[in-house]
mmCIF file with all atom_site columns, N, CA and C in Angstrom:
data_model
loop_
_atom_site.group_PDB
_atom_site.id
_atom_site.type_symbol
_atom_site.label_atom_id
_atom_site.label_alt_id
_atom_site.label_comp_id
_atom_site.label_asym_id
_atom_site.label_entity_id
_atom_site.label_seq_id
_atom_site.pdbx_PDB_ins_code
_atom_site.Cartn_x
_atom_site.Cartn_y
_atom_site.Cartn_z
_atom_site.occupancy
_atom_site.B_iso_or_equiv
_atom_site.pdbx_formal_charge
_atom_site.auth_seq_id
_atom_site.auth_comp_id
_atom_site.auth_asym_id
_atom_site.auth_atom_id
_atom_site.pdbx_PDB_model_num
ATOM 1   N N  . UNK A 1 1  ? 50.271 62.771 48.515 1.00 0.00 ? 1  UNK A N  1
ATOM 2   C CA . UNK A 1 1  ? 50.292 61.605 47.585 1.00 0.00 ? 1  UNK A CA 1
ATOM 3   C C  . UNK A 1 1  ? 51.745 61.526 47.361 1.00 0.00 ? 1  UNK A C  1
ATOM 4   N N  . UNK A 1 2  ? 52.342 60.121 47.609 1.00 0.00 ? 2  UNK A N  1
ATOM 5   C CA . UNK A 1 2  ? 53.658 60.443 47.420 1.00 0.00 ? 2  UNK A CA 1
ATOM 6   C C  . UNK A 1 2  ? 53.468 58.304 46.625 1.00 0.00 ? 2  UNK A C  1
ATOM 7   N N  . UNK A 1 3  ? 54.596 57.815 45.884 1.00 0.00 ? 3  UNK A N  1
ATOM 8   C CA . UNK A 1 3  ? 55.313 56.611 45.544 1.00 0.00 ? 3  UNK A CA 1
ATOM 9   C C  . UNK A 1 3  ? 56.816 56.429 45.971 1.00 0.00 ? 3  UNK A C  1
ATOM 10  N N  . UNK A 1 4  ? 56.584 55.095 46.739 1.00 0.00 ? 4  UNK A N  1
ATOM 11  C CA . UNK A 1 4  ? 58.366 54.597 46.923 1.00 0.00 ? 4  UNK A CA 1
ATOM 12  C C  . UNK A 1 4  ? 57.847 53.280 46.648 1.00 0.00 ? 4  UNK A C  1
ATOM 13  N N  . UNK A 1 5  ? 59.660 52.666 46.297 1.00 0.00 ? 5  UNK A N  1
ATOM 14  C CA . UNK A 1 5  ? 60.289 51.873 46.081 1.00 0.00 ? 5  UNK A CA 1
ATOM 15  C C  . UNK A 1 5  ? 60.167 51.083 47.912 1.00 0.00 ? 5  UNK A C  1
ATOM 16  N N  . UNK A 1 6  ? 60.626 49.628 46.998 1.00 0.00 ? 6  UNK A N  1
ATOM 17  C CA . UNK A 1 6  ? 60.719 48.247 48.124 1.00 0.00 ? 6  UNK A CA 1
ATOM 18  C C  . UNK A 1 6  ? 61.379 48.574 48.609 1.00 0.00 ? 6  UNK A C  1
ATOM 19  N N  . UNK A 1 7  ? 61.825 49.744 49.186 1.00 0.00 ? 7  UNK A N  1
ATOM 20  C CA . UNK A 1 7  ? 62.832 50.449 50.639 1.00 0.00 ? 7  UNK A CA 1
ATOM 21  C C  . UNK A 1 7  ? 62.506 51.634 51.247 1.00 0.00 ? 7  UNK A C  1
ATOM 22  N N  . UNK A 1 8  ? 61.272 52.009 50.422 1.00 0.00 ? 8  UNK A N  1
ATOM 23  C CA . UNK A 1 8  ? 60.754 52.422 51.301 1.00 0.00 ? 8  UNK A CA 1
ATOM 24  C C  . UNK A 1 8  ? 60.716 54.410 51.012 1.00 0.00 ? 8  UNK A C  1
ATOM 25  N N  . UNK A 1 9  ? 62.158 53.830 50.532 1.00 0.00 ? 9  UNK A N  1
ATOM 26  C CA . UNK A 1 9  ? 62.317 55.294 49.608 1.00 0.00 ? 9  UNK A CA 1
ATOM 27  C C  . UNK A 1 9  ? 61.236 56.171 48.633 1.00 0.00 ? 9  UNK A C  1
ATOM 28  N N  . UNK A 1 10 ? 61.243 57.051 48.981 1.00 0.00 ? 10 UNK A N  1
ATOM 29  C CA . UNK A 1 10 ? 60.351 58.253 47.914 1.00 0.00 ? 10 UNK A CA 1
ATOM 30  C C  . UNK A 1 10 ? 60.926 58.301 46.550 1.00 0.00 ? 10 UNK A C  1
ATOM 31  N N  . UNK A 1 11 ? 59.858 58.155 45.587 1.00 0.00 ? 11 UNK A N  1
ATOM 32  C CA . UNK A 1 11 ? 60.257 58.015 43.865 1.00 0.00 ? 11 UNK A CA 1
ATOM 33  C C  . UNK A 1 11 ? 59.416 59.332 43.304 1.00 0.00 ? 11 UNK A C  1
ATOM 34  N N  . UNK A 1 12 ? 58.157 59.281 43.776 1.00 0.00 ? 12 UNK A N  1
ATOM 35  C CA . UNK A 1 12 ? 58.071 60.317 43.537 1.00 0.00 ? 12 UNK A CA 1
ATOM 36  C C  . UNK A 1 12 ? 56.623 60.706 44.250 1.00 0.00 ? 12 UNK A C  1
ATOM 37  N N  . UNK A 1 13 ? 56.088 62.109 44.322 1.00 0.00 ? 13 UNK A N  1
ATOM 38  C CA . UNK A 1 13 ? 54.788 62.509 45.018 1.00 0.00 ? 13 UNK A CA 1
ATOM 39  C C  . UNK A 1 13 ? 53.933 63.567 44.256 1.00 0.00 ? 13 UNK A C  1
ATOM 40  N N  . UNK A 1 14 ? 53.351 64.092 44.789 1.00 0.00 ? 14 UNK A N  1
ATOM 41  C CA . UNK A 1 14 ? 52.313 65.357 43.899 1.00 0.00 ? 14 UNK A CA 1
ATOM 42  C C  . UNK A 1 14 ? 51.461 65.885 44.905 1.00 0.00 ? 14 UNK A C  1
ATOM 43  N N  . UNK A 1 15 ? 51.341 67.368 44.458 1.00 0.00 ? 15 UNK A N  1
ATOM 44  C CA . UNK A 1 15 ? 51.012 68.293 45.079 1.00 0.00 ? 15 UNK A CA 1
ATOM 45  C C  . UNK A 1 15 ? 49.661 68.597 44.822 1.00 0.00 ? 15 UNK A C  1
ATOM 46  N N  . UNK A 1 16 ? 48.768 68.478 45.355 1.00 0.00 ? 16 UNK A N  1
ATOM 47  C CA . UNK A 1 16 ? 47.173 69.220 45.364 1.00 0.00 ? 16 UNK A CA 1
ATOM 48  C C  . UNK A 1 16 ? 46.828 70.627 46.114 1.00 0.00 ? 16 UNK A C  1
ATOM 49  N N  . UNK A 1 17 ? 45.931 71.322 45.187 1.00 0.00 ? 17 UNK A N  1
ATOM 50  C CA . UNK A 1 17 ? 45.005 72.456 45.824 1.00 0.00 ? 17 UNK A CA 1
ATOM 51  C C  . UNK A 1 17 ? 44.017 71.794 46.713 1.00 0.00 ? 17 UNK A C  1
ATOM 52  N N  . UNK A 1 18 ? 43.904 73.121 47.049 1.00 0.00 ? 18 UNK A N  1
ATOM 53  C CA . UNK A 1 18 ? 42.529 72.950 48.037 1.00 0.00 ? 18 UNK A CA 1
ATOM 54  C C  . UNK A 1 18 ? 41.251 72.553 47.488 1.00 0.00 ? 18 UNK A C  1
ATOM 55  N N  . UNK A 1 19 ? 40.665 72.146 46.328 1.00 0.00 ? 19 UNK A N  1
ATOM 56  C CA . UNK A 1 19 ? 39.982 71.617 45.571 1.00 0.00 ? 19 UNK A CA 1
ATOM 57  C C  . UNK A 1 19 ? 40.123 70.381 44.853 1.00 0.00 ? 19 UNK A C  1
ATOM 58  N N  . UNK A 1 20 ? 41.698 69.617 45.545 1.00 0.00 ? 20 UNK A N  1
ATOM 59  C CA . UNK A 1 20 ? 41.846 68.288 44.908 1.00 0.00 ? 20 UNK A CA 1
ATOM 60  C C  . UNK A 1 20 ? 42.593 68.099 43.726 1.00 0.00 ? 20 UNK A C  1
ATOM 61  N N  . UNK A 1 21 ? 42.803 69.789 43.180 1.00 0.00 ? 21 UNK A N  1
ATOM 62  C CA . UNK A 1 21 ? 43.532 69.336 41.565 1.00 0.00 ? 21 UNK A CA 1
ATOM 63  C C  . UNK A 1 21 ? 44.953 69.472 41.508 1.00 0.00 ? 21 UNK A C  1
ATOM 64  N N  . UNK A 1 22 ? 45.454 68.587 41.015 1.00 0.00 ? 22 UNK A N  1
ATOM 65  C CA . UNK A 1 22 ? 46.948 67.842 41.208 1.00 0.00 ? 22 UNK A CA 1
ATOM 66  C C  . UNK A 1 22 ? 47.838 70.006 40.348 1.00 0.00 ? 22 UNK A C  1
ATOM 67  N N  . UNK A 1 23 ? 48.996 70.407 41.173 1.00 0.00 ? 23 UNK A N  1
ATOM 68  C CA . UNK A 1 23 ? 49.456 71.573 41.531 1.00 0.00 ? 23 UNK A CA 1
ATOM 69  C C  . UNK A 1 23 ? 50.698 70.941 40.381 1.00 0.00 ? 23 UNK A C  1
ATOM 70  N N  . UNK A 1 24 ? 51.408 69.885 41.210 1.00 0.00 ? 24 UNK A N  1
ATOM 71  C CA . UNK A 1 24 ? 52.945 69.735 40.505 1.00 0.00 ? 24 UNK A CA 1
ATOM 72  C C  . UNK A 1 24 ? 52.906 68.187 40.795 1.00 0.00 ? 24 UNK A C  1
ATOM 73  N N  . UNK A 1 25 ? 54.219 67.474 40.152 1.00 0.00 ? 25 UNK A N  1
ATOM 74  C CA . UNK A 1 25 ? 54.032 66.124 40.620 1.00 0.00 ? 25 UNK A CA 1
ATOM 75  C C  . UNK A 1 25 ? 56.521 66.727 40.336 1.00 0.00 ? 25 UNK A C  1
ATOM 76  N N  . UNK A 1 26 ? 56.749 65.925 41.571 1.00 0.00 ? 26 UNK A N  1
ATOM 77  C CA . UNK A 1 26 ? 58.266 65.510 41.342 1.00 0.00 ? 26 UNK A CA 1
ATOM 78  C C  . UNK A 1 26 ? 58.674 63.948 41.363 1.00 0.00 ? 26 UNK A C  1
ATOM 79  N N  . UNK A 1 27 ? 59.608 63.818 40.419 1.00 0.00 ? 27 UNK A N  1
ATOM 80  C CA . UNK A 1 27 ? 60.077 62.945 40.308 1.00 0.00 ? 27 UNK A CA 1
ATOM 81  C C  . UNK A 1 27 ? 61.564 62.415 40.900 1.00 0.00 ? 27 UNK A C  1
ATOM 82  N N  . UNK A 1 28 ? 61.594 62.006 41.815 1.00 0.00 ? 28 UNK A N  1
ATOM 83  C CA . UNK A 1 28 ? 63.053 62.147 42.460 1.00 0.00 ? 28 UNK A CA 1
ATOM 84  C C  . UNK A 1 28 ? 63.903 61.141 41.330 1.00 0.00 ? 28 UNK A C  1
ATOM 85  N N  . UNK A 1 29 ? 63.348 59.827 41.083 1.00 0.00 ? 29 UNK A N  1
ATOM 86  C CA . UNK A 1 29 ? 63.995 58.853 40.296 1.00 0.00 ? 29 UNK A CA 1
ATOM 87  C C  . UNK A 1 29 ? 63.159 58.265 39.249 1.00 0.00 ? 29 UNK A C  1
ATOM 88  N N  . UNK A 1 30 ? 63.617 58.193 38.505 1.00 0.00 ? 30 UNK A N  1
ATOM 89  C CA . UNK A 1 30 ? 63.113 58.067 37.063 1.00 0.00 ? 30 UNK A CA 1
ATOM 90  C C  . UNK A 1 30 ? 64.005 58.288 35.791 1.00 0.00 ? 30 UNK A C  1
ATOM 91  N N  . UNK A 1 31 ? 63.239 58.070 35.065 1.00 0.00 ? 31 UNK A N  1
ATOM 92  C CA . UNK A 1 31 ? 63.916 58.345 33.178 1.00 0.00 ? 31 UNK A CA 1
ATOM 93  C C  . UNK A 1 31 ? 63.576 60.360 33.341 1.00 0.00 ? 31 UNK A C  1
ATOM 94  N N  . UNK A 1 32 ? 64.308 60.878 32.510 1.00 0.00 ? 32 UNK A N  1
ATOM 95  C CA . UNK A 1 32 ? 64.491 62.095 32.448 1.00 0.00 ? 32 UNK A CA 1
ATOM 96  C C  . UNK A 1 32 ? 63.496 62.258 31.420 1.00 0.00 ? 32 UNK A C  1
ATOM 97  N N  . UNK A 1 33 ? 62.843 63.428 31.677 1.00 0.00 ? 33 UNK A N  1
ATOM 98  C CA . UNK A 1 33 ? 61.642 63.803 31.154 1.00 0.00 ? 33 UNK A CA 1
ATOM 99  C C  . UNK A 1 33 ? 61.884 65.211 30.100 1.00 0.00 ? 33 UNK A C  1
ATOM 100 N N  . UNK A 1 34 ? 62.371 65.214 28.493 1.00 0.00 ? 34 UNK A N  1
ATOM 101 C CA . UNK A 1 34 ? 62.294 66.069 27.899 1.00 0.00 ? 34 UNK A CA 1
ATOM 102 C C  . UNK A 1 34 ? 63.332 66.822 28.196 1.00 0.00 ? 34 UNK A C  1
ATOM 103 N N  . UNK A 1 35 ? 64.786 65.972 28.512 1.00 0.00 ? 35 UNK A N  1
ATOM 104 C CA . UNK A 1 35 ? 66.331 66.010 28.597 1.00 0.00 ? 35 UNK A CA 1
ATOM 105 C C  . UNK A 1 35 ? 66.450 66.246 30.094 1.00 0.00 ? 35 UNK A C  1
ATOM 106 N N  . UNK A 1 36 ? 65.632 66.805 31.152 1.00 0.00 ? 36 UNK A N  1
ATOM 107 C CA . UNK A 1 36 ? 65.589 67.761 32.302 1.00 0.00 ? 36 UNK A CA 1
ATOM 108 C C  . UNK A 1 36 ? 65.918 66.006 33.195 1.00 0.00 ? 36 UNK A C  1
ATOM 109 N N  . UNK A 1 37 ? 66.994 65.642 33.470 1.00 0.00 ? 37 UNK A N  1
ATOM 110 C CA . UNK A 1 37 ? 67.156 64.590 34.240 1.00 0.00 ? 37 UNK A CA 1
ATOM 111 C C  . UNK A 1 37 ? 66.017 64.545 35.929 1.00 0.00 ? 37 UNK A C  1
ATOM 112 N N  . UNK A 1 38 ? 66.355 63.169 36.641 1.00 0.00 ? 38 UNK A N  1
ATOM 113 C CA . UNK A 1 38 ? 65.546 63.239 38.409 1.00 0.00 ? 38 UNK A CA 1
ATOM 114 C C  . UNK A 1 38 ? 66.937 64.112 38.601 1.00 0.00 ? 38 UNK A C  1
ATOM 115 N N  . UNK A 1 39 ? 66.336 64.766 39.874 1.00 0.00 ? 39 UNK A N  1
ATOM 116 C CA . UNK A 1 39 ? 64.591 65.007 40.584 1.00 0.00 ? 39 UNK A CA 1
ATOM 117 C C  . UNK A 1 39 ? 64.291 65.887 39.240 1.00 0.00 ? 39 UNK A C  1
ATOM 118 N N  . UNK A 1 40 ? 63.156 65.879 39.278 1.00 0.00 ? 40 UNK A N  1
ATOM 119 C CA . UNK A 1 40 ? 62.315 67.134 38.134 1.00 0.00 ? 40 UNK A CA 1
ATOM 120 C C  . UNK A 1 40 ? 61.241 67.440 38.968 1.00 0.00 ? 40 UNK A C  1
ATOM 121 N N  . UNK A 1 41 ? 61.036 68.939 38.412 1.00 0.00 ? 41 UNK A N  1
ATOM 122 C CA . UNK A 1 41 ? 58.809 69.047 38.836 1.00 0.00 ? 41 UNK A CA 1
ATOM 123 C C  . UNK A 1 41 ? 58.247 69.014 37.327 1.00 0.00 ? 41 UNK A C  1
ATOM 124 N N  . UNK A 1 42 ? 57.248 68.521 37.503 1.00 0.00 ? 42 UNK A N  1
ATOM 125 C CA . UNK A 1 42 ? 56.439 68.565 36.433 1.00 0.00 ? 42 UNK A CA 1
ATOM 126 C C  . UNK A 1 42 ? 55.062 69.954 36.752 1.00 0.00 ? 42 UNK A C  1
ATOM 127 N N  . UNK A 1 43 ? 55.086 70.377 36.520 1.00 0.00 ? 43 UNK A N  1
ATOM 128 C CA . UNK A 1 43 ? 53.854 71.701 36.963 1.00 0.00 ? 43 UNK A CA 1
ATOM 129 C C  . UNK A 1 43 ? 52.511 71.519 35.735 1.00 0.00 ? 43 UNK A C  1
ATOM 130 N N  . UNK A 1 44 ? 51.441 71.552 37.148 1.00 0.00 ? 44 UNK A N  1
ATOM 131 C CA . UNK A 1 44 ? 50.294 71.489 35.770 1.00 0.00 ? 44 UNK A CA 1
ATOM 132 C C  . UNK A 1 44 ? 49.769 72.948 35.992 1.00 0.00 ? 44 UNK A C  1
ATOM 133 N N  . UNK A 1 45 ? 49.067 73.123 35.098 1.00 0.00 ? 45 UNK A N  1
ATOM 134 C CA . UNK A 1 45 ? 48.275 74.361 34.788 1.00 0.00 ? 45 UNK A CA 1
ATOM 135 C C  . UNK A 1 45 ? 46.713 74.353 35.065 1.00 0.00 ? 45 UNK A C  1
ATOM 136 N N  . UNK A 1 46 ? 46.243 75.089 34.668 1.00 0.00 ? 46 UNK A N  1
ATOM 137 C CA . UNK A 1 46 ? 44.546 75.048 34.973 1.00 0.00 ? 46 UNK A CA 1
ATOM 138 C C  . UNK A 1 46 ? 44.019 75.627 33.329 1.00 0.00 ? 46 UNK A C  1
ATOM 139 N N  . UNK A 1 47 ? 42.735 75.359 32.555 1.00 0.00 ? 47 UNK A N  1
ATOM 140 C CA . UNK A 1 47 ? 41.575 75.313 31.929 1.00 0.00 ? 47 UNK A CA 1
ATOM 141 C C  . UNK A 1 47 ? 40.795 76.061 32.106 1.00 0.00 ? 47 UNK A C  1
ATOM 142 N N  . UNK A 1 48 ? 39.925 76.909 31.696 1.00 0.00 ? 48 UNK A N  1
ATOM 143 C CA . UNK A 1 48 ? 39.055 77.613 32.603 1.00 0.00 ? 48 UNK A CA 1
ATOM 144 C C  . UNK A 1 48 ? 38.021 77.527 30.950 1.00 0.00 ? 48 UNK A C  1
ATOM 145 N N  . UNK A 1 49 ? 36.677 76.724 30.993 1.00 0.00 ? 49 UNK A N  1
ATOM 146 C CA . UNK A 1 49 ? 36.341 75.766 29.967 1.00 0.00 ? 49 UNK A CA 1
ATOM 147 C C  . UNK A 1 49 ? 35.099 77.269 30.004 1.00 0.00 ? 49 UNK A C  1
ATOM 148 N N  . UNK A 1 50 ? 34.265 77.266 28.882 1.00 0.00 ? 50 UNK A N  1
ATOM 149 C CA . UNK A 1 50 ? 32.952 78.757 28.672 1.00 0.00 ? 50 UNK A CA 1
ATOM 150 C C  . UNK A 1 50 ? 32.312 78.524 30.018 1.00 0.00 ? 50 UNK A C  1
ATOM 151 N N  . UNK A 1 51 ? 31.527 77.437 30.388 1.00 0.00 ? 51 UNK A N  1
ATOM 152 C CA . UNK A 1 51 ? 31.057 77.230 31.412 1.00 0.00 ? 51 UNK A CA 1
ATOM 153 C C  . UNK A 1 51 ? 31.475 77.881 32.687 1.00 0.00 ? 51 UNK A C  1
ATOM 154 N N  . UNK A 1 52 ? 32.819 78.126 32.886 1.00 0.00 ? 52 UNK A N  1
ATOM 155 C CA . UNK A 1 52 ? 33.866 78.952 34.234 1.00 0.00 ? 52 UNK A CA 1
ATOM 156 C C  . UNK A 1 52 ? 34.000 77.828 35.369 1.00 0.00 ? 52 UNK A C  1
ATOM 157 N N  . UNK A 1 53 ? 33.891 76.517 34.762 1.00 0.00 ? 53 UNK A N  1
ATOM 158 C CA . UNK A 1 53 ? 34.617 75.501 34.881 1.00 0.00 ? 53 UNK A CA 1
ATOM 159 C C  . UNK A 1 53 ? 35.834 75.360 34.863 1.00 0.00 ? 53 UNK A C  1
ATOM 160 N N  . UNK A 1 54 ? 36.996 75.072 36.203 1.00 0.00 ? 54 UNK A N  1
ATOM 161 C CA . UNK A 1 54 ? 37.875 74.379 36.094 1.00 0.00 ? 54 UNK A CA 1
ATOM 162 C C  . UNK A 1 54 ? 38.399 73.454 35.875 1.00 0.00 ? 54 UNK A C  1
ATOM 163 N N  . UNK A 1 55 ? 39.645 73.303 35.372 1.00 0.00 ? 55 UNK A N  1
ATOM 164 C CA . UNK A 1 55 ? 39.978 72.110 34.842 1.00 0.00 ? 55 UNK A CA 1
ATOM 165 C C  . UNK A 1 55 ? 41.223 71.987 34.893 1.00 0.00 ? 55 UNK A C  1
ATOM 166 N N  . UNK A 1 56 ? 42.200 70.775 35.043 1.00 0.00 ? 56 UNK A N  1
ATOM 167 C CA . UNK A 1 56 ? 43.883 70.796 35.166 1.00 0.00 ? 56 UNK A CA 1
ATOM 168 C C  . UNK A 1 56 ? 44.386 70.414 33.723 1.00 0.00 ? 56 UNK A C  1
ATOM 169 N N  . UNK A 1 57 ? 45.177 71.399 33.643 1.00 0.00 ? 57 UNK A N  1
ATOM 170 C CA . UNK A 1 57 ? 45.788 71.437 32.125 1.00 0.00 ? 57 UNK A CA 1
ATOM 171 C C  . UNK A 1 57 ? 46.663 70.269 32.372 1.00 0.00 ? 57 UNK A C  1
ATOM 172 N N  . UNK A 1 58 ? 46.706 69.695 31.336 1.00 0.00 ? 58 UNK A N  1
ATOM 173 C CA . UNK A 1 58 ? 47.752 68.185 31.015 1.00 0.00 ? 58 UNK A CA 1
ATOM 174 C C  . UNK A 1 58 ? 49.031 68.707 31.045 1.00 0.00 ? 58 UNK A C  1
ATOM 175 N N  . UNK A 1 59 ? 50.225 68.353 31.618 1.00 0.00 ? 59 UNK A N  1
ATOM 176 C CA . UNK A 1 59 ? 51.180 69.018 31.771 1.00 0.00 ? 59 UNK A CA 1
ATOM 177 C C  . UNK A 1 59 ? 51.987 68.670 30.387 1.00 0.00 ? 59 UNK A C  1
ATOM 178 N N  . UNK A 1 60 ? 51.428 67.426 29.321 1.00 0.00 ? 60 UNK A N  1
ATOM 179 C CA . UNK A 1 60 ? 51.825 68.139 28.087 1.00 0.00 ? 60 UNK A CA 1
ATOM 180 C C  . UNK A 1 60 ? 51.952 69.044 27.397 1.00 0.00 ? 60 UNK A C  1
ATOM 181 N N  . UNK A 1 61 ? 50.861 69.565 27.467 1.00 0.00 ? 61 UNK A N  1
ATOM 182 C CA . UNK A 1 61 ? 51.033 71.152 26.934 1.00 0.00 ? 61 UNK A CA 1
ATOM 183 C C  . UNK A 1 61 ? 51.418 72.286 27.546 1.00 0.00 ? 61 UNK A C  1
ATOM 184 N N  . UNK A 1 62 ? 52.099 71.694 28.446 1.00 0.00 ? 62 UNK A N  1
ATOM 185 C CA . UNK A 1 62 ? 52.738 72.616 29.532 1.00 0.00 ? 62 UNK A CA 1
ATOM 186 C C  . UNK A 1 62 ? 54.577 73.017 29.433 1.00 0.00 ? 62 UNK A C  1
ATOM 187 N N  . UNK A 1 63 ? 55.178 74.208 29.801 1.00 0.00 ? 63 UNK A N  1
ATOM 188 C CA . UNK A 1 63 ? 56.119 73.604 30.063 1.00 0.00 ? 63 UNK A CA 1
ATOM 189 C C  . UNK A 1 63 ? 57.143 72.324 30.006 1.00 0.00 ? 63 UNK A C  1
ATOM 190 N N  . UNK A 1 64 ? 58.116 72.584 29.651 1.00 0.00 ? 64 UNK A N  1
ATOM 191 C CA . UNK A 1 64 ? 59.121 71.230 30.001 1.00 0.00 ? 64 UNK A CA 1
ATOM 192 C C  . UNK A 1 64 ? 59.638 71.224 31.707 1.00 0.00 ? 64 UNK A C  1
ATOM 193 N N  . UNK A 1 65 ? 59.596 70.179 31.960 1.00 0.00 ? 65 UNK A N  1
ATOM 194 C CA . UNK A 1 65 ? 59.858 69.567 33.641 1.00 0.00 ? 65 UNK A CA 1
ATOM 195 C C  . UNK A 1 65 ? 61.057 71.109 33.811 1.00 0.00 ? 65 UNK A C  1
ATOM 196 N N  . UNK A 1 66 ? 61.038 71.499 35.166 1.00 0.00 ? 66 UNK A N  1
ATOM 197 C CA . UNK A 1 66 ? 62.028 71.964 35.239 1.00 0.00 ? 66 UNK A CA 1
ATOM 198 C C  . UNK A 1 66 ? 63.364 71.082 36.862 1.00 0.00 ? 66 UNK A C  1
ATOM 199 N N  . UNK A 1 67 ? 63.975 71.408 36.736 1.00 0.00 ? 67 UNK A N  1
ATOM 200 C CA . UNK A 1 67 ? 65.280 70.403 37.894 1.00 0.00 ? 67 UNK A CA 1
ATOM 201 C C  . UNK A 1 67 ? 64.482 71.096 39.066 1.00 0.00 ? 67 UNK A C  1
ATOM 202 N N  . UNK A 1 68 ? 64.180 70.070 40.374 1.00 0.00 ? 68 UNK A N  1
ATOM 203 C CA . UNK A 1 68 ? 63.255 70.333 41.739 1.00 0.00 ? 68 UNK A CA 1
ATOM 204 C C  . UNK A 1 68 ? 64.649 71.148 42.025 1.00 0.00 ? 68 UNK A C  1
ATOM 205 N N  . UNK A 1 69 ? 63.958 71.830 43.149 1.00 0.00 ? 69 UNK A N  1
ATOM 206 C CA . UNK A 1 69 ? 65.051 72.946 44.228 1.00 0.00 ? 69 UNK A CA 1
ATOM 207 C C  . UNK A 1 69 ? 65.233 71.752 45.231 1.00 0.00 ? 69 UNK A C  1
ATOM 208 N N  . UNK A 1 70 ? 65.926 72.440 45.995 1.00 0.00 ? 70 UNK A N  1
ATOM 209 C CA . UNK A 1 70 ? 66.331 71.064 47.067 1.00 0.00 ? 70 UNK A CA 1
ATOM 210 C C  . UNK A 1 70 ? 65.296 71.446 48.483 1.00 0.00 ? 70 UNK A C  1
ATOM 211 N N  . UNK A 1 71 ? 64.138 72.502 48.054 1.00 0.00 ? 71 UNK A N  1
ATOM 212 C CA . UNK A 1 71 ? 63.254 71.770 49.134 1.00 0.00 ? 71 UNK A CA 1
ATOM 213 C C  . UNK A 1 71 ? 62.147 71.288 48.612 1.00 0.00 ? 71 UNK A C  1
ATOM 214 N N  . UNK A 1 72 ? 62.381 70.612 47.364 1.00 0.00 ? 72 UNK A N  1
ATOM 215 C CA . UNK A 1 72 ? 61.335 69.938 47.316 1.00 0.00 ? 72 UNK A CA 1
ATOM 216 C C  . UNK A 1 72 ? 61.634 68.549 46.761 1.00 0.00 ? 72 UNK A C  1
ATOM 217 N N  . UNK A 1 73 ? 63.131 68.495 47.083 1.00 0.00 ? 73 UNK A N  1
ATOM 218 C CA . UNK A 1 73 ? 63.835 66.802 47.377 1.00 0.00 ? 73 UNK A CA 1
ATOM 219 C C  . UNK A 1 73 ? 63.260 66.263 48.533 1.00 0.00 ? 73 UNK A C  1
ATOM 220 N N  . UNK A 1 74 ? 62.681 64.863 48.805 1.00 0.00 ? 74 UNK A N  1
ATOM 221 C CA . UNK A 1 74 ? 62.680 64.347 49.739 1.00 0.00 ? 74 UNK A CA 1
ATOM 222 C C  . UNK A 1 74 ? 63.585 64.121 50.744 1.00 0.00 ? 74 UNK A C  1
#
């Protein structure tokens, strides 16, 4: 899934696993997060609940964003 500006340029996109849970979001443009300029990647973790259910872990509880690799930039 991606977002684009009025000129059709991709501004961010997300990658999901086979269960439909987000793995990472790549911000191509926009504000820095935790002093990491765009393009950067915000990775999502997983939480296993006591009943065994797996939920997406909010990125706010994860590590700071990292710079995007060249193959992650559209």
